[in-house]
Amino acid sequence: MNKIEDFLKNAEKIIILFHIDTDGICSAKIVNESLKRLNKKVLDYFPTSPQLLKSKTFQIGIVRDNPDLIILVDISVDDDEPLIKNNKGRKFLIIDHHQVTKDLSNDNIIHINPKLSGDETYTPASKVCFDELNKVIDIEDLDWVSAVGIIGDTGGIFQKKFITKTLKKYKYAVKNDKDYFFDSFFGELSNIINSAKMCKGNDGAIKALKLIEESSTPNEFFEKAFELRMCNEQVEQYINDSVELFEKSKEYLKDLDLYFFTFSPKYLIGSTLSTILSFKYPAKTLVILTKKGNNTTVNFRRHDKTYDMGQLAKESVQGLKNAGGGGHIPAAGAHLQSKDVLTLKNNIMKKLGDMMHK
């Protein structure tokens, strides 16, 4: 019995925390289905983000059921995370793929991240969950869930063999996009899941997870997700309109090859919009700021990976109150108080300039 299997089989009260995006939702499905096959029941699900994870109110909600195992998927966690520090008597299983500074593994924590072993291949959490839990119990039939999560996290180009094999297994075509598979049926399912979050936030993420939980095949999920498909159509048009708005309103700093764009969208499209724009402007640094009242979220993109967006996001918010940031080299995110946006932009310009002149 390996350590993961031991953790799972000996847990009686389990909760799952998952990132509120397609990769996180698919990861949660894979974990929960694995637990079912081990005759384990999940007490509760919590869609979350690094920002929400630090909230005292959120932490109170997490421990109200007195779980003995907390599973986190697709969420970056460090050693000073309040959730870890305040719950030292509980066990944690962390399955992630973001940039990481320290292995948190000890007697009560299993920390799984390919980067901890020096593997810098971009491997979304849904693939890490699939590979690791498939060693514990047979979940080969969840390969399609993993593939959908990978595509949703723009990881197709790094997992081509797996996605191509899985599409062919279910008799779906590999179409024109043989790098990211956005135009495949799995790409369509990924968009449907992502639109749930964009339309309805945490409630939408829970809705998408519930539907994929009830589905044994890709087609079954597609049929069940009628309401989300309608939502996806609305969001796609709104994103197209927002791309046009970006072109009219963007702020360009030529010396830094940097675009700033600030907006207050109806839907939670900041991440998706920034990814779309990064394909259009692969050699530019894109900073998309989404303002909502007193809070602003920021999406950083640099598709050609010339500069580390995870580092830029993290360092740009250092010293700002109630702020945080981090992520991957080509894509990262941050959050801060809206009153600090000007300071953030100045920090970004300075730190990006430093990166360019190293």
XYZ file of C-alpha atoms in Angstrom:
358
model
C 0.000 0.000 0.000
C 1.539 3.339 -1.029
C 1.229 6.435 1.130
C -1.600 8.000 -0.901
C -3.632 4.812 -0.669
C -2.958 4.672 3.067
C -4.104 8.290 3.500
C -7.301 7.704 1.533
C -8.265 4.357 3.026
C -7.762 5.523 6.611
C -9.707 8.783 6.223
C -13.322 8.948 7.373
C -14.160 12.631 6.875
C -12.852 14.028 3.585
C -13.292 17.416 1.928
C -11.991 18.557 -1.464
C -10.770 22.058 -2.293
C -10.414 22.676 -6.025
C -9.405 25.598 -8.205
C -12.326 27.330 -9.893
C -11.379 26.528 -13.495
C -11.708 23.626 -15.926
C -8.502 21.943 -14.770
C -9.524 22.222 -11.122
C -13.068 20.984 -11.731
C -11.833 17.987 -13.744
C -9.257 17.241 -11.037
C -12.005 17.250 -8.396
C -14.060 14.816 -10.486
C -11.093 12.449 -10.798
C -10.350 12.576 -7.062
C -13.966 12.102 -6.007
C -14.568 9.194 -8.382
C -11.389 7.527 -7.128
C -12.642 7.905 -3.555
C -16.007 6.375 -4.494
C -14.227 3.330 -5.870
C -12.382 3.064 -2.563
C -15.781 3.204 -0.815
C -15.078 6.655 0.569
C -17.539 9.534 0.638
C -16.670 13.222 0.311
C -18.340 15.416 2.929
C -18.070 18.670 1.001
C -16.525 20.507 -1.944
C -15.065 23.997 -1.880
C -14.276 25.810 -5.155
C -11.448 28.151 -4.256
C -8.508 30.296 -5.277
C -5.221 31.244 -3.598
C -6.866 34.507 -2.517
C -9.915 32.818 -1.008
C -7.759 30.199 0.690
C -6.308 32.879 2.961
C -9.725 34.158 4.081
C -10.523 33.493 7.754
C -14.220 33.078 6.951
C -13.405 30.523 4.262
C -11.167 28.578 6.635
C -13.928 28.433 9.249
C -16.227 26.929 6.609
C -13.621 24.348 5.677
C -13.203 22.939 9.177
C -16.854 23.065 10.265
C -17.266 19.373 9.374
C -14.119 18.503 11.334
C -12.435 16.681 8.405
C -9.546 14.330 9.035
C -8.313 14.654 5.425
C -8.288 17.835 3.347
C -7.520 17.322 -0.346
C -6.385 20.315 -2.399
C -6.185 20.055 -6.186
C -4.820 22.596 -8.660
C -4.086 25.094 -5.865
C -0.633 26.438 -5.089
C 0.139 26.132 -1.367
C 3.249 27.236 0.535
C 4.533 26.520 4.018
C 3.118 29.695 5.560
C -0.404 28.966 4.271
C -2.820 29.713 7.160
C -4.887 26.640 6.301
C -1.852 24.410 6.886
C -0.544 26.278 9.922
C -3.936 26.335 11.656
C -4.742 22.656 11.069
C -1.573 20.792 12.003
C -3.563 17.898 13.456
C -5.269 17.137 10.143
C -3.926 15.273 7.136
C -3.518 16.973 3.760
C -3.182 15.611 0.227
C -1.992 18.359 -2.128
C -1.934 17.616 -5.876
C -0.763 20.592 -7.903
C 1.361 21.726 -10.843
C 2.101 25.415 -10.186
C 5.516 26.870 -9.405
C 6.634 25.600 -6.018
C 9.371 26.628 -3.591
C 9.253 23.875 -0.983
C 8.108 20.277 -0.563
C 5.581 20.357 2.289
C 5.505 16.571 2.696
C 5.696 15.221 6.240
C 3.842 12.611 8.301
C 0.559 14.501 7.853
C 1.042 15.976 4.378
C 1.501 14.373 0.976
C 2.604 17.057 -1.481
C 2.557 15.985 -5.124
C 3.862 18.325 -7.803
C 6.001 17.210 -10.780
C 8.187 20.279 -10.299
C 9.330 18.972 -6.909
C 11.237 16.231 -8.736
C 12.649 18.636 -11.315
C 10.106 17.892 -14.067
C 9.394 21.234 -15.742
C 7.031 19.744 -18.356
C 3.734 21.613 -18.257
C 1.443 18.990 -16.749
C -1.982 20.286 -15.640
C -3.356 19.066 -12.325
C -6.015 16.897 -13.956
C -3.232 14.830 -15.581
C -1.245 14.648 -12.335
C -4.389 13.513 -10.460
C -5.149 10.924 -13.133
C -1.628 9.491 -13.161
C -1.225 9.368 -9.380
C -4.657 7.975 -8.496
C -4.532 5.443 -11.319
C -1.706 3.849 -9.299
C -4.096 3.448 -6.367
C -7.214 2.219 -8.169
C -8.164 1.655 -11.807
C -9.554 4.911 -13.239
C -8.579 4.411 -16.896
C -12.154 5.298 -17.873
C -11.567 8.833 -16.524
C -8.917 9.559 -19.156
C -11.382 11.781 -21.028
C -11.923 13.923 -17.910
C -8.170 14.411 -17.627
C -7.921 15.304 -21.327
C -10.675 17.930 -21.008
C -8.896 19.457 -18.010
C -5.566 19.544 -19.842
C -7.067 21.355 -22.826
C -8.810 23.819 -20.520
C -5.442 24.698 -18.977
C -3.811 25.246 -22.397
C -1.702 22.157 -21.820
C -2.528 20.225 -24.972
C 0.727 21.060 -26.717
C 2.644 19.366 -23.885
C 0.368 16.305 -23.670
C -0.287 15.634 -27.366
C 0.193 11.869 -27.251
C -2.218 11.393 -24.349
C -4.941 13.639 -25.785
C -4.668 12.212 -29.306
C -4.886 8.655 -27.957
C -7.882 9.531 -25.775
C -9.778 11.313 -28.556
C -9.282 8.300 -30.832
C -10.327 5.901 -28.056
C -13.729 7.613 -27.872
C -13.900 7.963 -31.668
C -13.632 11.755 -31.786
C -11.677 13.488 -34.522
C -8.355 15.230 -34.109
C -9.164 18.325 -36.162
C -7.040 21.195 -37.473
C -5.649 22.281 -34.098
C -3.153 19.503 -33.417
C -1.303 21.535 -30.777
C -3.894 22.732 -28.278
C -6.956 20.734 -29.471
C -9.274 23.690 -28.842
C -11.408 22.727 -31.869
C -11.875 19.101 -30.735
C -14.943 17.745 -28.940
C -12.943 17.712 -25.711
C -12.097 21.362 -26.367
C -15.811 22.095 -26.631
C -16.452 20.333 -23.315
C -13.650 22.366 -21.768
C -15.296 25.601 -22.919
C -18.638 24.480 -21.502
C -17.103 23.848 -18.076
C -15.161 27.101 -18.153
C -18.262 29.103 -19.074
C -20.022 27.859 -15.928
C -17.387 29.595 -13.830
C -17.422 32.709 -15.991
C -21.224 33.040 -15.821
C -21.894 32.116 -12.210
C -18.611 32.022 -10.313
C -18.387 29.451 -7.519
C -22.007 28.366 -7.997
C -21.276 27.688 -11.658
C -18.182 25.670 -10.770
C -20.237 23.528 -8.380
C -22.906 23.085 -11.072
C -20.323 21.965 -13.641
C -18.740 19.567 -11.153
C -22.130 18.090 -10.268
C -22.916 17.452 -13.936
C -19.558 15.885 -14.714
C -19.870 13.805 -11.530
C -23.115 12.381 -12.916
C -21.553 11.598 -16.309
C -19.716 8.419 -17.262
C -18.869 9.435 -20.830
C -18.075 12.629 -22.758
C -21.391 12.426 -24.630
C -23.371 11.999 -21.433
C -21.823 15.141 -19.985
C -22.507 17.073 -23.198
C -26.187 16.069 -23.105
C -26.592 16.888 -19.404
C -24.911 20.281 -19.761
C -27.621 21.916 -21.902
C -27.945 24.943 -19.604
C -24.178 25.405 -19.524
C -24.019 25.152 -23.324
C -26.452 28.061 -23.561
C -24.309 29.992 -21.106
C -21.227 29.201 -23.191
C -22.819 30.765 -26.274
C -23.506 33.987 -24.356
C -20.001 34.116 -22.924
C -18.310 33.463 -26.279
C -20.029 36.481 -27.833
C -19.162 38.607 -24.816
C -15.510 37.560 -25.081
C -15.456 38.465 -28.782
C -16.834 41.899 -27.907
C -14.200 42.262 -25.182
C -11.403 41.470 -27.650
C -12.667 44.390 -29.752
C -12.786 46.589 -26.644
C -9.186 45.636 -25.864
C -8.079 46.728 -29.326
C -9.757 50.118 -28.851
C -8.744 50.774 -25.230
C -5.413 49.018 -24.612
C -2.448 50.900 -23.206
C 0.801 50.000 -24.991
C 4.287 50.647 -23.631
C 6.547 50.048 -26.614
C 9.861 49.990 -24.726
C 8.579 47.130 -22.560
C 6.501 45.331 -25.215
C 3.744 45.594 -22.616
C -0.025 45.903 -22.919
C -2.217 47.020 -20.029
C -5.995 46.668 -20.259
C -8.443 47.481 -17.470
C -12.137 46.644 -17.568
C -15.126 45.644 -15.411
C -16.781 42.793 -17.315
C -20.221 41.313 -16.797
C -18.739 37.798 -16.729
C -15.556 36.436 -15.116
C -13.627 36.370 -18.384
C -10.286 37.925 -17.416
C -8.311 34.683 -17.551
C -9.863 33.457 -20.797
C -9.551 36.848 -22.491
C -5.881 37.117 -21.551
C -5.194 33.630 -22.927
C -6.911 34.434 -26.229
C -4.948 37.674 -26.534
C -1.683 35.881 -25.721
C -2.103 33.752 -28.845
C -2.667 36.922 -30.871
C 0.302 38.727 -29.299
C 2.732 35.930 -28.324
C 5.777 38.225 -28.077
C 4.072 40.818 -25.867
C 3.531 40.889 -22.122
C -0.189 41.224 -21.419
C -1.596 42.476 -18.128
C -5.385 42.336 -17.932
C -6.908 44.023 -14.879
C -10.471 43.175 -13.857
C -11.863 45.730 -11.416
C -14.807 44.856 -9.208
C -15.460 47.462 -6.551
C -12.670 47.556 -3.997
C -10.912 44.506 -5.439
C -8.992 43.897 -8.637
C -7.794 40.632 -10.139
C -4.941 40.592 -12.630
C -4.041 38.124 -15.375
C -0.480 38.062 -16.711
C 0.405 36.401 -20.032
C 3.564 35.992 -22.105
C 3.009 33.213 -24.614
C 6.593 32.982 -25.883
C 7.843 32.513 -22.280
C 10.564 35.136 -22.698
C 9.821 36.419 -19.199
C 8.492 34.597 -16.147
C 4.930 35.761 -15.496
C 4.732 33.834 -12.234
C 7.713 35.751 -10.911
C 6.369 39.051 -12.271
C 2.972 38.511 -10.641
C 4.472 37.529 -7.302
C 7.022 40.330 -7.106
C 4.694 43.063 -8.390
C 2.321 42.726 -5.435
C 4.975 42.324 -2.740
C 4.440 44.886 0.005
C 0.833 45.562 -0.965
C -1.771 44.885 1.711
C -4.228 42.024 1.120
C -2.513 41.121 -2.147
C -0.932 38.027 -3.618
C 0.251 36.621 -6.911
C 2.004 33.793 -8.714
C 1.570 31.074 -11.307
C 3.481 29.706 -14.289
C 6.072 31.147 -16.670
C 3.610 31.906 -19.520
C 0.543 32.591 -17.367
C -0.045 33.910 -13.870
C -2.528 35.781 -11.730
C -2.694 38.254 -8.875
C -5.212 39.999 -6.658
C -5.060 43.303 -4.820
C -7.106 46.224 -3.537
C -8.278 48.507 -6.345
C -6.734 51.539 -4.642
C -3.284 50.003 -5.220
C -3.617 49.485 -8.985
C -1.394 52.446 -9.901
C 1.342 51.162 -7.575
C 0.975 47.713 -9.118
C 1.375 49.060 -12.650
C 4.491 50.984 -11.656
C 5.894 47.838 -10.026
C 5.176 45.805 -13.153
C 6.933 48.323 -15.392
C 9.993 48.431 -13.140
C 10.278 44.674 -12.642
C 9.635 43.857 -16.292
C 12.304 46.397 -17.229
C 14.717 44.677 -14.855
C 13.919 41.307 -16.454
C 14.556 42.695 -19.934
C 17.968 44.084 -19.023
C 19.366 41.078 -17.170
